[in-house]
């Protein structure tokens, strides 16, 4: 399906997200002919720009951040002729009327009525005022054409997430609301669906009878950069676990959907969240670990500890690392541990899903032939390497029967010539087409909050933890290793 004529209204049009992600993504979609020939982008912001100064800034962003490199002069001229800027005070009703007249102008000029996408690339405290003002526009109630895209955080806890959902659903129908989780737009994450449900091989063994444990590890080498102010009120659990990691976990653990319909897939995902075991006192003590980084050396350079970062409280107890063990109480996954971890200033940037299968029931080889024995493992590397590898035992060449683990690898780089699109390209195109499959539904967001609330509450109430407890460029606190080691496993890392 190709998108229809579209008007993009970007609230926060002068912000970082628009410059780094949204405009480069739209530009690449345009280069690859995915945009309808009738489209318009309206940047909305407080800064006093005119169209040309706004466009100039966006061009600098594209030159710096687009995967296709520096913008082509002619193509950019064509693309940017669709961009305008409207100086906007989100509190001023008059400004929304100006938006309405821009919409009407295009409606009158174009061959068919456009989809109208209001993209809220702004801090969440602006969501209510923008949403309530949009509600007054005639176009808001047009379920088929008007959509609102919002960026995380979707609430700060369960209660505020419910409030936000209630507010949005008092104005828009759920099918108009697109909650972005950019992890769902990543190629390898989407490939989980293809891999699991387009191959006959894996599904029969995708359960507690064959799988011993699952790991989802999302580590970053960067610190909080210039987002200390936001991050200090958030922490790793809210920033990464509640959304990205749980969404990925759902794709690993969901039951086979009947078809590729957005509601069907989202129903199967929310089933997983609903089946996840709640954290009681014992699970909180034994199955969760938090950490905060201290200063350290990264590639020969001294980097600041978390508490010394700009915008961060000097005695902050916010976690920059979280690890935990989940269980899913259903037939497929009973007693299979799902270990997840995420952290900033970790030795290696990598997002990996590792699925470890149970051992062979009986070993026929003498112990000296299998010293480097490794149970079968399926490794899905989301980034930076994009690959899926199946680790199997094989005979090493030679006169003796010596076994060693080898990888059967599907690597994107070696298999496909074309660059993969950025997550935002996929997601923006889906929003234009009206496909919600890769967006989070309100009940998923709330169920995920419900699951992690006991952990949040316990961490926030027990401030006695001695932070910092891991140094920059390490693999996180030692207790994270212990969390998995006590079950006889260790965190998997790519070489
Ligand atoms: C964002 C978080 O949602 O995801 C950031 O707010 C984090 O803190 C980022 O750095 C990670 O995304 P990616 O695509 O770089 O893995």
Coordinates of C-alpha atoms in Angstrom, one line a residue, residues 132-444:
X132 CA -7.1 19.3 23.9
X133 CA -6.6 22.1 21.4
X134 CA -6.5 19.7 18.5
X135 CA -9.8 18.4 19.7
X136 CA -11.4 21.7 18.8
X137 CA -10.4 21.3 15.1
X138 CA -13.0 19.9 12.8
X139 CA -10.5 17.5 11.4
X140 CA -9.7 15.8 14.8
X141 CA -12.8 13.6 14.8
X142 CA -12.2 12.3 11.3
X143 CA -11.0 8.8 12.4
X144 CA -9.9 7.7 8.9
X145 CA -7.7 10.7 8.2
X146 CA -6.4 12.3 11.3
X147 CA -3.8 10.6 13.4
X148 CA -1.7 11.7 16.4
X149 CA 1.8 10.3 16.9
X150 CA 3.3 10.5 20.3
X151 CA 6.8 9.8 21.5
X152 CA 7.6 8.1 24.8
X153 CA 7.6 8.6 27.8
X154 CA 3.9 7.5 27.8
X155 CA 3.4 8.5 31.4
X156 CA 5.8 8.3 34.3
X157 CA 4.1 5.5 36.1
X158 CA 0.9 3.4 35.8
X159 CA -1.3 6.2 37.0
X160 CA 0.0 8.9 34.8
X161 CA 0.0 6.5 31.8
X162 CA -3.7 5.9 32.5
X163 CA -4.4 9.6 32.7
X164 CA -2.7 10.2 29.4
X165 CA -4.5 7.3 27.7
X166 CA -7.8 8.6 29.1
X167 CA -7.2 12.1 27.9
X168 CA -6.2 10.9 24.4
X169 CA -9.1 8.5 24.1
X170 CA -11.5 11.2 25.1
X171 CA -10.5 13.0 22.0
X172 CA -9.3 10.4 19.5
X173 CA -10.2 6.8 18.7
X174 CA -7.5 4.3 19.5
X175 CA -7.0 3.7 15.8
X176 CA -5.9 7.4 15.5
X177 CA -3.3 7.1 18.2
X178 CA 0.2 6.0 17.2
X179 CA 2.5 5.5 20.2
X180 CA 6.0 5.2 18.8
X181 CA 8.5 2.7 20.1
X182 CA 11.4 3.1 17.7
X183 CA 12.7 -0.4 18.6
X184 CA 9.7 -1.9 16.8
X185 CA 10.8 -0.2 13.6
X186 CA 14.3 -1.8 13.7
X187 CA 14.8 -4.3 10.9
X188 CA 16.1 -7.1 13.1
X189 CA 13.3 -6.6 15.6
X190 CA 10.7 -6.9 12.8
X191 CA 12.5 -9.9 11.5
X192 CA 11.5 -11.8 14.7
X193 CA 8.1 -12.1 13.3
X194 CA 9.3 -13.4 10.0
X195 CA 11.8 -15.7 11.5
X196 CA 9.4 -17.3 13.9
X197 CA 6.3 -17.4 11.8
X198 CA 7.6 -17.8 8.2
X199 CA 9.8 -20.9 9.0
X200 CA 8.5 -24.3 10.0
X201 CA 11.7 -25.1 11.8
X202 CA 11.6 -23.1 14.9
X203 CA 8.0 -23.0 16.2
X204 CA 7.9 -26.6 17.3
X205 CA 10.8 -26.1 19.6
X206 CA 9.9 -22.6 20.7
X207 CA 8.8 -23.5 24.2
X208 CA 9.7 -24.7 27.6
X209 CA 10.4 -28.3 26.4
X210 CA 13.4 -27.1 24.3
X211 CA 14.4 -23.7 25.5
X212 CA 16.3 -23.4 28.7
X213 CA 16.5 -19.6 29.0
X214 CA 16.2 -16.4 27.1
X215 CA 18.4 -13.2 27.4
X216 CA 17.7 -9.8 26.1
X217 CA 20.6 -7.4 26.6
X218 CA 20.6 -3.8 25.4
X219 CA 23.8 -2.1 26.4
X220 CA 25.1 1.3 25.4
X221 CA 28.6 2.7 25.6
X222 CA 27.4 6.3 25.8
X223 CA 26.4 8.0 29.1
X224 CA 23.4 10.2 29.5
X225 CA 24.9 12.8 27.2
X226 CA 23.0 16.1 27.3
X227 CA 19.8 14.5 28.6
X228 CA 20.8 14.4 32.2
X229 CA 17.8 16.5 33.3
X230 CA 15.3 14.2 31.7
X231 CA 17.1 11.0 32.6
X232 CA 17.5 11.8 36.2
X233 CA 13.8 11.8 36.6
X234 CA 13.5 8.6 34.6
X235 CA 16.2 5.9 35.0
X236 CA 16.9 2.8 33.0
X237 CA 13.8 1.0 34.0
X238 CA 11.5 3.7 32.7
X239 CA 13.7 4.7 29.8
X240 CA 14.4 1.2 28.3
X241 CA 12.7 -1.7 30.2
X242 CA 9.1 -0.5 30.3
X243 CA 9.0 0.0 26.6
X244 CA 11.8 -1.2 24.2
X245 CA 12.8 -4.3 26.2
X246 CA 9.4 -5.5 27.0
X247 CA 8.2 -5.0 23.5
X248 CA 11.1 -7.1 22.2
X249 CA 10.3 -9.7 24.8
X250 CA 6.7 -9.9 23.6
X251 CA 7.9 -10.6 20.1
X252 CA 10.1 -13.5 21.3
X253 CA 7.4 -14.9 23.6
X254 CA 4.0 -14.3 21.8
X255 CA 1.8 -17.0 20.6
X256 CA 1.5 -17.4 16.8
X257 CA -1.0 -14.8 15.5
X258 CA -3.7 -15.9 13.1
X259 CA -2.7 -13.3 10.5
X260 CA -0.7 -10.1 10.1
X261 CA -3.4 -7.8 11.2
X262 CA -2.4 -5.0 13.6
X263 CA -5.0 -5.9 16.2
X264 CA -4.2 -9.6 16.1
X265 CA -0.5 -9.0 16.6
X266 CA -1.0 -6.5 19.3
X267 CA -3.5 -8.9 21.1
X268 CA -0.9 -11.7 21.1
X269 CA 1.7 -9.3 22.4
X270 CA -0.4 -8.0 25.3
X271 CA -1.2 -11.6 26.2
X272 CA 2.5 -12.0 27.0
X273 CA 2.5 -9.0 29.3
X274 CA -0.6 -10.1 31.0
X275 CA 1.0 -13.5 31.7
X276 CA 4.2 -12.2 33.2
X277 CA 4.7 -13.0 36.8
X278 CA 4.3 -10.1 39.2
X279 CA 7.2 -9.1 41.4
X280 CA 6.6 -10.0 45.1
X281 CA 9.0 -9.3 47.9
X282 CA 11.0 -12.3 47.2
X283 CA 11.3 -11.7 43.4
X284 CA 12.3 -8.1 44.1
X285 CA 15.1 -9.2 46.3
X286 CA 16.4 -12.1 44.2
X287 CA 15.5 -11.2 40.6
X288 CA 16.3 -7.5 40.2
X289 CA 19.5 -5.6 40.1
X290 CA 20.2 -1.9 39.7
X291 CA 23.3 0.1 39.0
X292 CA 24.8 3.5 38.5
X293 CA 28.0 4.3 36.7
X294 CA 31.0 6.0 38.2
X295 CA 33.7 7.9 36.3
X296 CA 36.1 5.8 34.2
X297 CA 38.1 5.6 31.1
X298 CA 36.6 5.1 27.7
X299 CA 39.0 4.6 24.7
X300 CA 41.7 6.5 26.6
X301 CA 39.5 9.4 27.6
X302 CA 38.3 10.2 31.1
X303 CA 34.5 10.3 31.4
X304 CA 32.4 11.7 34.2
X305 CA 30.4 9.6 36.6
X306 CA 26.7 9.8 36.4
X307 CA 26.3 12.0 39.4
X308 CA 28.7 14.5 37.8
X309 CA 26.8 14.7 34.5
X310 CA 25.1 18.0 33.7
X311 CA 21.5 18.1 34.9
X312 CA 21.9 15.2 37.3
X313 CA 21.5 15.5 41.1
X314 CA 24.8 15.3 42.9
X315 CA 23.5 12.5 45.2
X316 CA 21.1 11.0 42.6
X317 CA 19.8 7.5 43.2
X318 CA 18.6 7.1 39.7
X319 CA 19.7 3.8 38.1
X320 CA 21.6 3.8 34.8
X321 CA 21.6 0.1 34.7
X322 CA 18.9 -2.4 35.4
X323 CA 18.8 -6.2 35.1
X324 CA 16.1 -8.6 36.1
X325 CA 14.7 -12.1 35.7
X326 CA 11.1 -12.5 34.4
X327 CA 8.9 -15.5 34.2
X328 CA 5.9 -15.9 31.9
X329 CA 3.2 -17.9 33.6
X330 CA 1.6 -19.8 30.7
X331 CA 1.9 -23.2 29.1
X332 CA 4.6 -22.3 26.6
X333 CA 7.0 -20.6 29.0
X334 CA 6.4 -22.0 32.5
X335 CA 9.7 -21.8 34.5
X336 CA 11.8 -20.6 31.5
X337 CA 13.7 -17.6 32.9
X338 CA 13.9 -14.4 30.7
X339 CA 16.9 -12.4 31.8
X340 CA 17.0 -8.8 30.6
X341 CA 19.6 -6.1 31.2
X342 CA 20.2 -2.6 30.0
X343 CA 22.7 0.0 30.9
X344 CA 24.6 3.1 29.9
X345 CA 28.4 3.4 29.9
X346 CA 28.7 -0.3 29.3
X347 CA 31.8 -1.7 27.7
X348 CA 30.1 -2.5 24.4
X349 CA 27.1 -1.1 22.5
X350 CA 25.0 -4.0 21.5
X351 CA 21.4 -5.2 21.5
X352 CA 21.1 -8.9 21.5
X353 CA 18.5 -11.6 22.0
X354 CA 19.9 -14.9 23.0
X355 CA 17.8 -18.1 23.1
X356 CA 19.6 -21.0 24.7
X357 CA 18.2 -24.5 24.1
X358 CA 18.3 -27.4 26.5
X359 CA 21.3 -29.7 26.4
X360 CA 21.2 -33.0 24.5
X361 CA 19.5 -35.7 26.6
X362 CA 22.5 -38.0 26.5
X363 CA 26.1 -37.4 25.4
X364 CA 27.6 -40.1 23.4
X365 CA 31.1 -38.5 23.0
X366 CA 33.9 -39.0 25.5
X367 CA 34.4 -35.9 27.7
X368 CA 37.8 -35.1 26.2
X369 CA 36.2 -34.6 22.8
X370 CA 33.8 -32.0 24.0
X371 CA 35.7 -29.7 26.2
X372 CA 34.4 -26.6 24.6
X373 CA 30.8 -27.9 24.7
X374 CA 28.1 -25.3 24.2
X375 CA 24.4 -25.9 24.2
X376 CA 22.6 -24.8 21.0
X377 CA 21.9 -21.1 21.0
X378 CA 20.1 -18.8 18.7
X379 CA 21.5 -15.3 18.7
X380 CA 19.6 -12.4 17.2
X381 CA 21.8 -9.4 17.1
X382 CA 19.7 -6.2 16.6
X383 CA 22.6 -3.8 16.5
X384 CA 25.2 -2.7 15.7
X385 CA 25.7 -6.0 13.9
X386 CA 22.5 -7.1 12.3
X387 CA 22.5 -10.8 12.2
X388 CA 20.9 -14.0 13.3
X389 CA 23.3 -16.9 14.2
X390 CA 22.5 -20.4 15.2
X391 CA 25.3 -21.9 17.3
X392 CA 25.7 -25.7 16.8
X393 CA 28.3 -28.3 17.7
X394 CA 30.4 -29.6 14.9
X395 CA 33.4 -31.8 14.5
X396 CA 36.6 -30.0 14.2
X397 CA 38.6 -31.1 11.1
X398 CA 41.3 -33.7 12.1
X399 CA 41.8 -37.3 12.8
X400 CA 40.3 -37.1 16.3
X401 CA 36.7 -36.7 17.1
X402 CA 36.9 -33.3 18.8
X403 CA 33.8 -31.1 18.9
X404 CA 33.5 -27.4 19.0
X405 CA 30.7 -24.9 18.7
X406 CA 30.3 -23.1 15.3
X407 CA 28.0 -20.5 14.0
X408 CA 25.6 -20.7 11.1
X409 CA 25.2 -17.0 10.3
X410 CA 22.7 -14.9 8.5
X411 CA 24.3 -11.5 8.3
X412 CA 22.4 -8.6 6.7
X413 CA 25.6 -7.0 5.4
X414 CA 26.6 -10.1 3.4
X415 CA 23.1 -11.0 2.3
X416 CA 21.6 -7.8 1.1
X417 CA 23.1 -5.0 -0.9
X418 CA 20.7 -2.2 0.0
X419 CA 21.0 -0.2 3.2
X420 CA 18.3 -1.0 5.7
X421 CA 15.9 1.9 6.3
X422 CA 16.1 3.6 9.7
X423 CA 13.5 2.6 12.2
X424 CA 11.8 6.0 11.8
X425 CA 11.4 5.6 8.1
X426 CA 9.5 2.4 8.6
X427 CA 7.4 3.8 11.3
X428 CA 6.6 7.1 9.6
X429 CA 5.6 5.3 6.5
X430 CA 3.3 3.0 8.5
X431 CA 1.8 6.1 10.2
X432 CA 1.1 7.6 6.7
X433 CA -0.4 4.3 5.5
X434 CA -2.5 4.0 8.7
X435 CA -0.9 0.7 9.8
X436 CA -0.6 0.4 13.6
X437 CA 1.1 -3.0 13.8
X438 CA 4.4 -1.6 14.9
X439 CA 2.9 0.9 17.4
X440 CA 2.0 0.4 21.0
X441 CA -1.6 0.1 21.9
X442 CA -2.8 1.8 25.1
X443 CA -3.4 -1.4 27.0
X444 CA 0.1 -2.7 26.2

